[in-house]
Amino acid sequence: MLLAVLSGFLLAIAAPFLHRVAGKYIGWVLALLPASLAVYFSTFLSQVQDGPVLLEYQWLPGLDISLNFLVDGLSLTFALLISGIGTFILIYAGSYLAGHKYLARFYVIMLSFMASMLGLVLSDNLITLFVFWELTSITSYMLIGFNHEDLDARKCALQGLFVTVAGGLALMAGLIMLAIMTGSYSLAEILASSEPLHQHVFYTGAVLCILAGTFTKSAQVPFHFWLPNAMAAPTPVSAFLHSATMVKAGVYLMARLNPSLGEGELWSLMLMGFGAATMFTGAWLAFGSTGIKKILAYSTVMALGTLTMLIGVGTELAMTAFICFLVAHSLYKGALFMLAGALDHETGTKDITLMGGLRKSMPATATIAAFAALSLAGLPPLFGFIAKELMLEALIDAPVWSGVLLFVTVASAMLIVGVAGLVAIKPFFGAKGDTPKTPHEAPFGMLIGPAVLTIIALVFGLLPFIPENALMTAAVASVYGSPVDFYLALWHGINAPLMLSAASLVVGLLLFKAWPRIQPTLYAINYAGGRVGPEAGYFKFMEWITVVASWQTRMLQNGVLGIYMLVMVAVTFGLAGYTMLDQYGVHFTLNLADSHFYEWGIALLLVASAAFASGTHSRLGSVASMGVLGFGVALTFILFSAPDLGITQLLVETLTVILLVLVLFKLPEFVNLSTPFQRYRDLAVAIFGGVVITLMILAVLDIQYFESISSYYVENSAPLAYGRNIVNVILVDFRALDTLGEIFVLALAALGVFSMLKLKAEDQHKP
């Protein structure tokens, strides 16, 4: 399993070389890997029927981090979708980007992206899951901005990265809180735990942080705006991104954690509320768009909202509908996006208002699009119809908000039927459009993927017991948390869900027929809403960041070293002081009963010398006072039974004073470069820092988490290192490598000084 997950990264390294060897067949060659992975993952179909399979590989055992992989119905469903659809995406890209100068680079990033997604859905450890989570954000950023010479592509890539990585930071906090709540970073152990997590004090914080990460990743309102903008990526990226990979990563994690976090109302209500809002928003914006990729992108937003809502409903029927809708959407959306790319590739435009009558010049594309759109609209005999019927039935029996959710879902279904018409009818039927290029049928490499995916959707619709028995029973059990008894069928008789489907079909067709007249109005409404919507807020936030960065640079990073020191000291000791105040309050115990008059004398000498050095205008006086300070420290060492340290301090201090005196005679006189206010401010910060560090030292004396190691050195210096001077033994034996490093640093510094002096001497001798 470890090799299977990491194989994509390994092949990515070899992709440029293989591109030079395979040439125009590179897509077919690279597709062998995901195809082989799909076959390998299929071998787990029978095993997951009996329960999850945990495969363990040690990574960082000292930190309790391992590359463990959890294979159950849910993770296996995603793994098969990623590898299966990924096979056709790589083939499709070879034809779609044929002759592109950066094709090899594209395959490097795409294979890394695919491997990251596989690692994400199969990881058992929360830390490794998060690592792969962030890798998907990074690789998707590079894919969206693949056409890096295009300013719009770079802007959209940065937007997607900013939104998803910001959510990823929140997710990291949520996963850590989840691990603290359960006492484990293993998903298998978390899911097997019987602890009622919704009663834990961290539950609310963990849920909010985890949902912040999943909502941004899976484009839930109000973070939905980045996903349609990601259409700046090449179509193979869009097809993979929307059908089986990154945008479903958030949905995967919500489904994965649902058995553990779904007992609380906060989890279910937030998923239902945001999911329903996202579903309708996506359907509305899809119906008002004219670019075929934008239409499909917004319909993906609708689907992601639907999946989120179904997880929130949480019933057995809802979980069954969730898995069915997940598979159905992956199949038809992958097919439709690849067909959209074929239309763009062969007609030269993405605007459906310029398309029409293409069924004669692109008959195979038209046929495949018609069947895929039937699944999008939720019509028989495609698998999308079964998923839609289950969804409506689940919402009718929803424990809360049943009426509201059902109303929003039916309204969204009506709009999506209209969207299906825009995708499958508008480009291929009616009057012939005026396209920039003379249309012709797409090459085989661009059609095999959509054809196979659509055929699978048709087979699953006609013979639903195949996916049910093969995988979906185990997948539903993984999401629900226990086995669920259900069966799938194309026909359930005349019932309420069927009547609602029929109503949505009729109204959807009427909306499609009226689309040419109402589309300008819809566009105006959406444009006006966009000026005050979440995306506008994003751009305002980015402008605010620029303003704050400008102020921060002007105030704090202005090139004045004194300001740097002031900020670092104030912030560091301010936080340290606040922590001590929070831990100890204002009660410090200081026992001075055993102090002697000469100790007070040395302390006063230290304070006086430091104060004189800070206030004098004499360079020699400043150096002399600092020397007195150093000699006072040496006396302190001697008084407290460390004569060797005292002697070392005296020698170093004497040498330092001599060097400083020699250097200071070469420097200009002291001048006042600061105002009195600035000097008093600096004095206050310095006194504050000194007080805090003193209190920290006193606090440390009272805290000892581990036994002192001094006794070890006392006992072992002579028998192990054959020396009685413990300090010397520590320096040259116990910590020999540290001393060697210090010597090495000093040697480098000496060489640097020698080189500078020699260079100066050579310059002086030049004519």
Short mmCIF file of C-alpha atoms in Angstrom, two decimals, residues 425-661:
data_model
loop_
_atom_site.label_atom_id
_atom_site.label_comp_id
_atom_site.label_asym_id
_atom_site.label_seq_id
_atom_site.Cartn_x
_atom_site.Cartn_y
_atom_site.Cartn_z
CA ILE A 425 -29.17 20.55 -25.78
CA LYS A 426 -28.00 24.11 -26.39
CA PRO A 427 -24.60 23.29 -27.97
CA PHE A 428 -25.77 20.40 -30.14
CA PHE A 429 -29.27 21.27 -31.32
CA GLY A 430 -30.99 24.26 -32.87
CA ALA A 431 -29.50 26.70 -35.34
CA LYS A 432 -25.82 26.36 -36.11
CA GLY A 433 -23.69 28.72 -34.06
CA ASP A 434 -20.94 31.01 -35.24
CA THR A 435 -17.87 29.48 -33.57
CA PRO A 436 -14.30 30.79 -33.98
CA LYS A 437 -13.16 27.43 -35.37
CA THR A 438 -14.83 25.06 -37.78
CA PRO A 439 -16.05 22.28 -35.49
CA HIS A 440 -15.17 18.64 -35.98
CA GLU A 441 -15.25 15.50 -33.87
CA ALA A 442 -12.82 15.27 -30.98
CA PRO A 443 -9.99 12.71 -31.17
CA PHE A 444 -10.34 9.28 -29.62
CA GLY A 445 -8.15 10.13 -26.65
CA MET A 446 -10.56 12.90 -25.63
CA LEU A 447 -13.68 10.75 -25.97
CA ILE A 448 -12.75 7.40 -24.45
CA GLY A 449 -12.85 8.75 -20.90
CA PRO A 450 -16.30 10.39 -21.11
CA ALA A 451 -17.65 7.36 -22.95
CA VAL A 452 -16.45 4.83 -20.36
CA LEU A 453 -17.63 6.94 -17.41
CA THR A 454 -21.06 7.42 -18.99
CA ILE A 455 -21.36 3.72 -19.75
CA ILE A 456 -20.53 2.93 -16.12
CA ALA A 457 -23.22 5.39 -14.97
CA LEU A 458 -25.70 3.67 -17.31
CA VAL A 459 -24.76 0.17 -16.14
CA PHE A 460 -24.98 1.22 -12.48
CA GLY A 461 -28.43 2.67 -13.18
CA LEU A 462 -29.75 -0.41 -14.95
CA LEU A 463 -28.02 -2.91 -12.64
CA PRO A 464 -27.67 -1.10 -9.29
CA PHE A 465 -27.01 -4.32 -7.38
CA ILE A 466 -23.50 -4.34 -8.90
CA PRO A 467 -22.19 -1.25 -7.05
CA GLU A 468 -24.35 -2.08 -4.02
CA ASN A 469 -22.83 -5.51 -3.50
CA ALA A 470 -19.33 -4.60 -4.62
CA LEU A 471 -18.65 -1.58 -2.45
CA MET A 472 -21.54 0.65 -1.44
CA THR A 473 -22.71 -1.47 1.46
CA ALA A 474 -19.30 -1.14 3.09
CA ALA A 475 -19.06 2.56 2.17
CA VAL A 476 -22.41 3.43 3.75
CA ALA A 477 -21.43 1.54 6.90
CA SER A 478 -18.18 3.54 7.09
CA VAL A 479 -20.00 6.88 6.89
CA TYR A 480 -22.88 5.93 9.19
CA GLY A 481 -20.67 4.19 11.73
CA SER A 482 -22.46 0.83 11.68
CA PRO A 483 -23.90 -1.57 9.08
CA VAL A 484 -26.95 -0.29 7.19
CA ASP A 485 -29.54 -2.50 5.54
CA PHE A 486 -30.61 -1.06 2.17
CA TYR A 487 -31.08 -1.99 -1.44
CA LEU A 488 -30.83 -0.02 -4.66
CA ALA A 489 -33.36 -0.19 -7.47
CA LEU A 490 -34.13 1.87 -10.54
CA TRP A 491 -37.89 1.71 -9.94
CA HIS A 492 -39.55 2.15 -6.57
CA GLY A 493 -43.05 2.69 -7.86
CA ILE A 494 -45.02 5.92 -7.96
CA ASN A 495 -44.22 7.74 -4.74
CA ALA A 496 -43.51 11.19 -3.36
CA PRO A 497 -39.86 11.37 -4.53
CA LEU A 498 -40.89 10.39 -8.05
CA MET A 499 -43.58 13.07 -8.14
CA LEU A 500 -41.11 15.68 -6.93
CA SER A 501 -38.65 14.55 -9.61
CA ALA A 502 -41.33 14.87 -12.26
CA ALA A 503 -42.23 18.36 -11.05
CA SER A 504 -38.60 19.43 -11.12
CA LEU A 505 -38.27 18.01 -14.66
CA VAL A 506 -41.26 19.94 -15.99
CA VAL A 507 -40.29 23.23 -14.37
CA GLY A 508 -36.65 22.73 -15.34
CA LEU A 509 -37.54 22.27 -19.01
CA LEU A 510 -39.67 25.43 -18.89
CA LEU A 511 -36.74 27.30 -17.36
CA PHE A 512 -34.44 26.00 -20.08
CA LYS A 513 -36.85 27.13 -22.76
CA ALA A 514 -37.04 30.60 -21.20
CA TRP A 515 -33.29 30.83 -20.64
CA PRO A 516 -32.44 32.99 -23.70
CA ARG A 517 -34.88 35.66 -22.46
CA ILE A 518 -34.09 35.58 -18.75
CA GLN A 519 -30.33 34.99 -18.88
CA PRO A 520 -29.42 38.70 -19.22
CA THR A 521 -31.52 39.46 -16.14
CA LEU A 522 -29.92 36.60 -14.24
CA TYR A 523 -26.49 37.85 -15.24
CA ALA A 524 -27.29 41.36 -14.01
CA ILE A 525 -28.55 40.02 -10.69
CA ASN A 526 -25.50 37.82 -10.23
CA TYR A 527 -23.14 40.64 -11.21
CA ALA A 528 -24.74 43.02 -8.71
CA GLY A 529 -24.62 40.36 -6.02
CA GLY A 530 -20.99 39.63 -6.81
CA ARG A 531 -20.01 43.23 -6.09
CA VAL A 532 -21.09 42.84 -2.47
CA GLY A 533 -20.72 39.07 -2.06
CA PRO A 534 -18.03 36.87 -0.53
CA GLU A 535 -15.61 37.31 -3.43
CA ALA A 536 -15.80 41.08 -3.08
CA GLY A 537 -15.06 40.58 0.61
CA TYR A 538 -12.04 38.48 -0.32
CA PHE A 539 -10.61 41.24 -2.49
CA LYS A 540 -11.30 43.83 0.22
CA PHE A 541 -9.51 41.61 2.70
CA MET A 542 -6.51 41.28 0.40
CA GLU A 543 -6.43 45.08 0.02
CA TRP A 544 -6.57 45.41 3.80
CA ILE A 545 -3.66 43.01 4.14
CA THR A 546 -1.66 45.22 1.77
CA VAL A 547 -2.51 48.32 3.81
CA VAL A 548 -1.56 46.61 7.07
CA ALA A 549 1.65 45.29 5.53
CA SER A 550 2.55 48.80 4.38
CA TRP A 551 1.92 50.21 7.85
CA GLN A 552 3.80 47.38 9.52
CA THR A 553 6.78 47.88 7.21
CA ARG A 554 6.75 51.61 7.77
CA MET A 555 6.48 51.35 11.55
CA LEU A 556 8.30 48.17 12.48
CA GLN A 557 10.56 47.17 9.60
CA ASN A 558 11.90 50.58 8.68
CA GLY A 559 15.60 49.68 8.73
CA VAL A 560 16.28 51.12 12.20
CA LEU A 561 17.96 48.38 14.25
CA GLY A 562 16.96 50.05 17.50
CA ILE A 563 13.29 49.68 16.59
CA TYR A 564 13.85 46.01 15.78
CA MET A 565 15.45 45.43 19.18
CA LEU A 566 12.74 47.41 20.94
CA VAL A 567 9.91 45.41 19.33
CA MET A 568 11.54 42.04 19.89
CA VAL A 569 12.33 42.74 23.53
CA ALA A 570 8.92 44.27 24.27
CA VAL A 571 6.96 41.47 22.60
CA THR A 572 9.09 38.59 23.90
CA PHE A 573 9.20 39.72 27.48
CA GLY A 574 5.63 41.01 27.35
CA LEU A 575 4.37 37.55 26.43
CA ALA A 576 6.67 35.90 28.95
CA GLY A 577 5.52 38.31 31.66
CA TYR A 578 1.88 37.70 30.85
CA THR A 579 2.41 33.93 31.03
CA MET A 580 4.08 34.19 34.44
CA LEU A 581 1.39 36.52 35.70
CA ASP A 582 -1.25 34.06 34.53
CA GLN A 583 0.55 31.13 36.15
CA TYR A 584 1.75 32.69 39.42
CA GLY A 585 -0.25 35.86 39.82
CA VAL A 586 1.57 38.62 41.67
CA HIS A 587 2.77 36.42 44.54
CA PHE A 588 6.49 35.72 44.39
CA THR A 589 8.33 34.27 47.38
CA LEU A 590 11.85 35.65 47.75
CA ASN A 591 13.82 34.51 50.81
CA LEU A 592 16.65 36.97 51.65
CA ALA A 593 17.28 35.77 55.22
CA ASP A 594 20.52 33.98 54.32
CA SER A 595 22.02 36.80 52.28
CA HIS A 596 25.24 38.57 53.38
CA PHE A 597 26.30 42.21 53.21
CA TYR A 598 29.10 41.53 50.67
CA GLU A 599 26.56 39.84 48.34
CA TRP A 600 24.45 42.98 48.48
CA GLY A 601 27.58 44.99 47.80
CA ILE A 602 28.33 42.98 44.64
CA ALA A 603 24.68 43.30 43.50
CA LEU A 604 24.77 47.09 43.96
CA LEU A 605 28.10 47.22 42.12
CA LEU A 606 26.55 45.36 39.16
CA VAL A 607 23.54 47.67 39.04
CA ALA A 608 25.68 50.82 39.36
CA SER A 609 28.10 49.77 36.62
CA ALA A 610 25.24 48.92 34.25
CA ALA A 611 23.52 52.24 34.93
CA PHE A 612 26.78 54.20 34.45
CA ALA A 613 27.55 52.40 31.17
CA SER A 614 24.09 53.28 29.86
CA GLY A 615 24.23 56.95 30.78
CA THR A 616 27.84 58.05 30.29
CA HIS A 617 29.06 60.04 27.28
CA SER A 618 32.61 58.76 27.67
CA ARG A 619 33.63 55.82 25.55
CA LEU A 620 36.43 54.83 27.93
CA GLY A 621 34.12 55.19 30.93
CA SER A 622 31.51 53.01 29.27
CA VAL A 623 34.05 50.26 28.54
CA ALA A 624 35.47 50.46 32.06
CA SER A 625 32.04 50.22 33.66
CA MET A 626 31.18 47.20 31.52
CA GLY A 627 34.45 45.66 32.69
CA VAL A 628 33.44 46.28 36.29
CA LEU A 629 30.15 44.54 35.50
CA GLY A 630 32.01 41.52 34.15
CA PHE A 631 34.37 41.38 37.12
CA GLY A 632 31.34 41.56 39.43
CA VAL A 633 29.90 38.49 37.69
CA ALA A 634 33.27 36.75 38.19
CA LEU A 635 33.12 37.54 41.91
CA THR A 636 29.64 36.04 42.02
CA PHE A 637 30.98 32.80 40.52
CA ILE A 638 33.79 32.68 43.07
CA LEU A 639 31.48 33.35 46.02
CA PHE A 640 29.19 30.49 44.98
CA SER A 641 31.93 27.84 44.69
CA ALA A 642 32.72 28.08 40.97
CA PRO A 643 36.31 29.37 40.95
CA ASP A 644 37.07 27.87 37.55
CA LEU A 645 34.19 29.79 36.00
CA GLY A 646 35.30 32.91 37.86
CA ILE A 647 38.84 32.63 36.49
CA THR A 648 37.50 32.08 32.97
CA GLN A 649 35.22 35.09 33.34
CA LEU A 650 38.14 37.27 34.54
CA LEU A 651 40.32 36.27 31.61
CA VAL A 652 37.57 36.78 29.02
CA GLU A 653 36.48 40.08 30.57
CA THR A 654 40.03 41.44 30.64
CA LEU A 655 40.60 40.52 27.01
CA THR A 656 37.26 42.00 26.01
CA VAL A 657 37.95 45.30 27.74
CA ILE A 658 41.36 45.60 26.06
CA LEU A 659 39.89 44.85 22.60
CA LEU A 660 37.02 47.28 23.12
CA VAL A 661 39.38 50.07 24.17
#
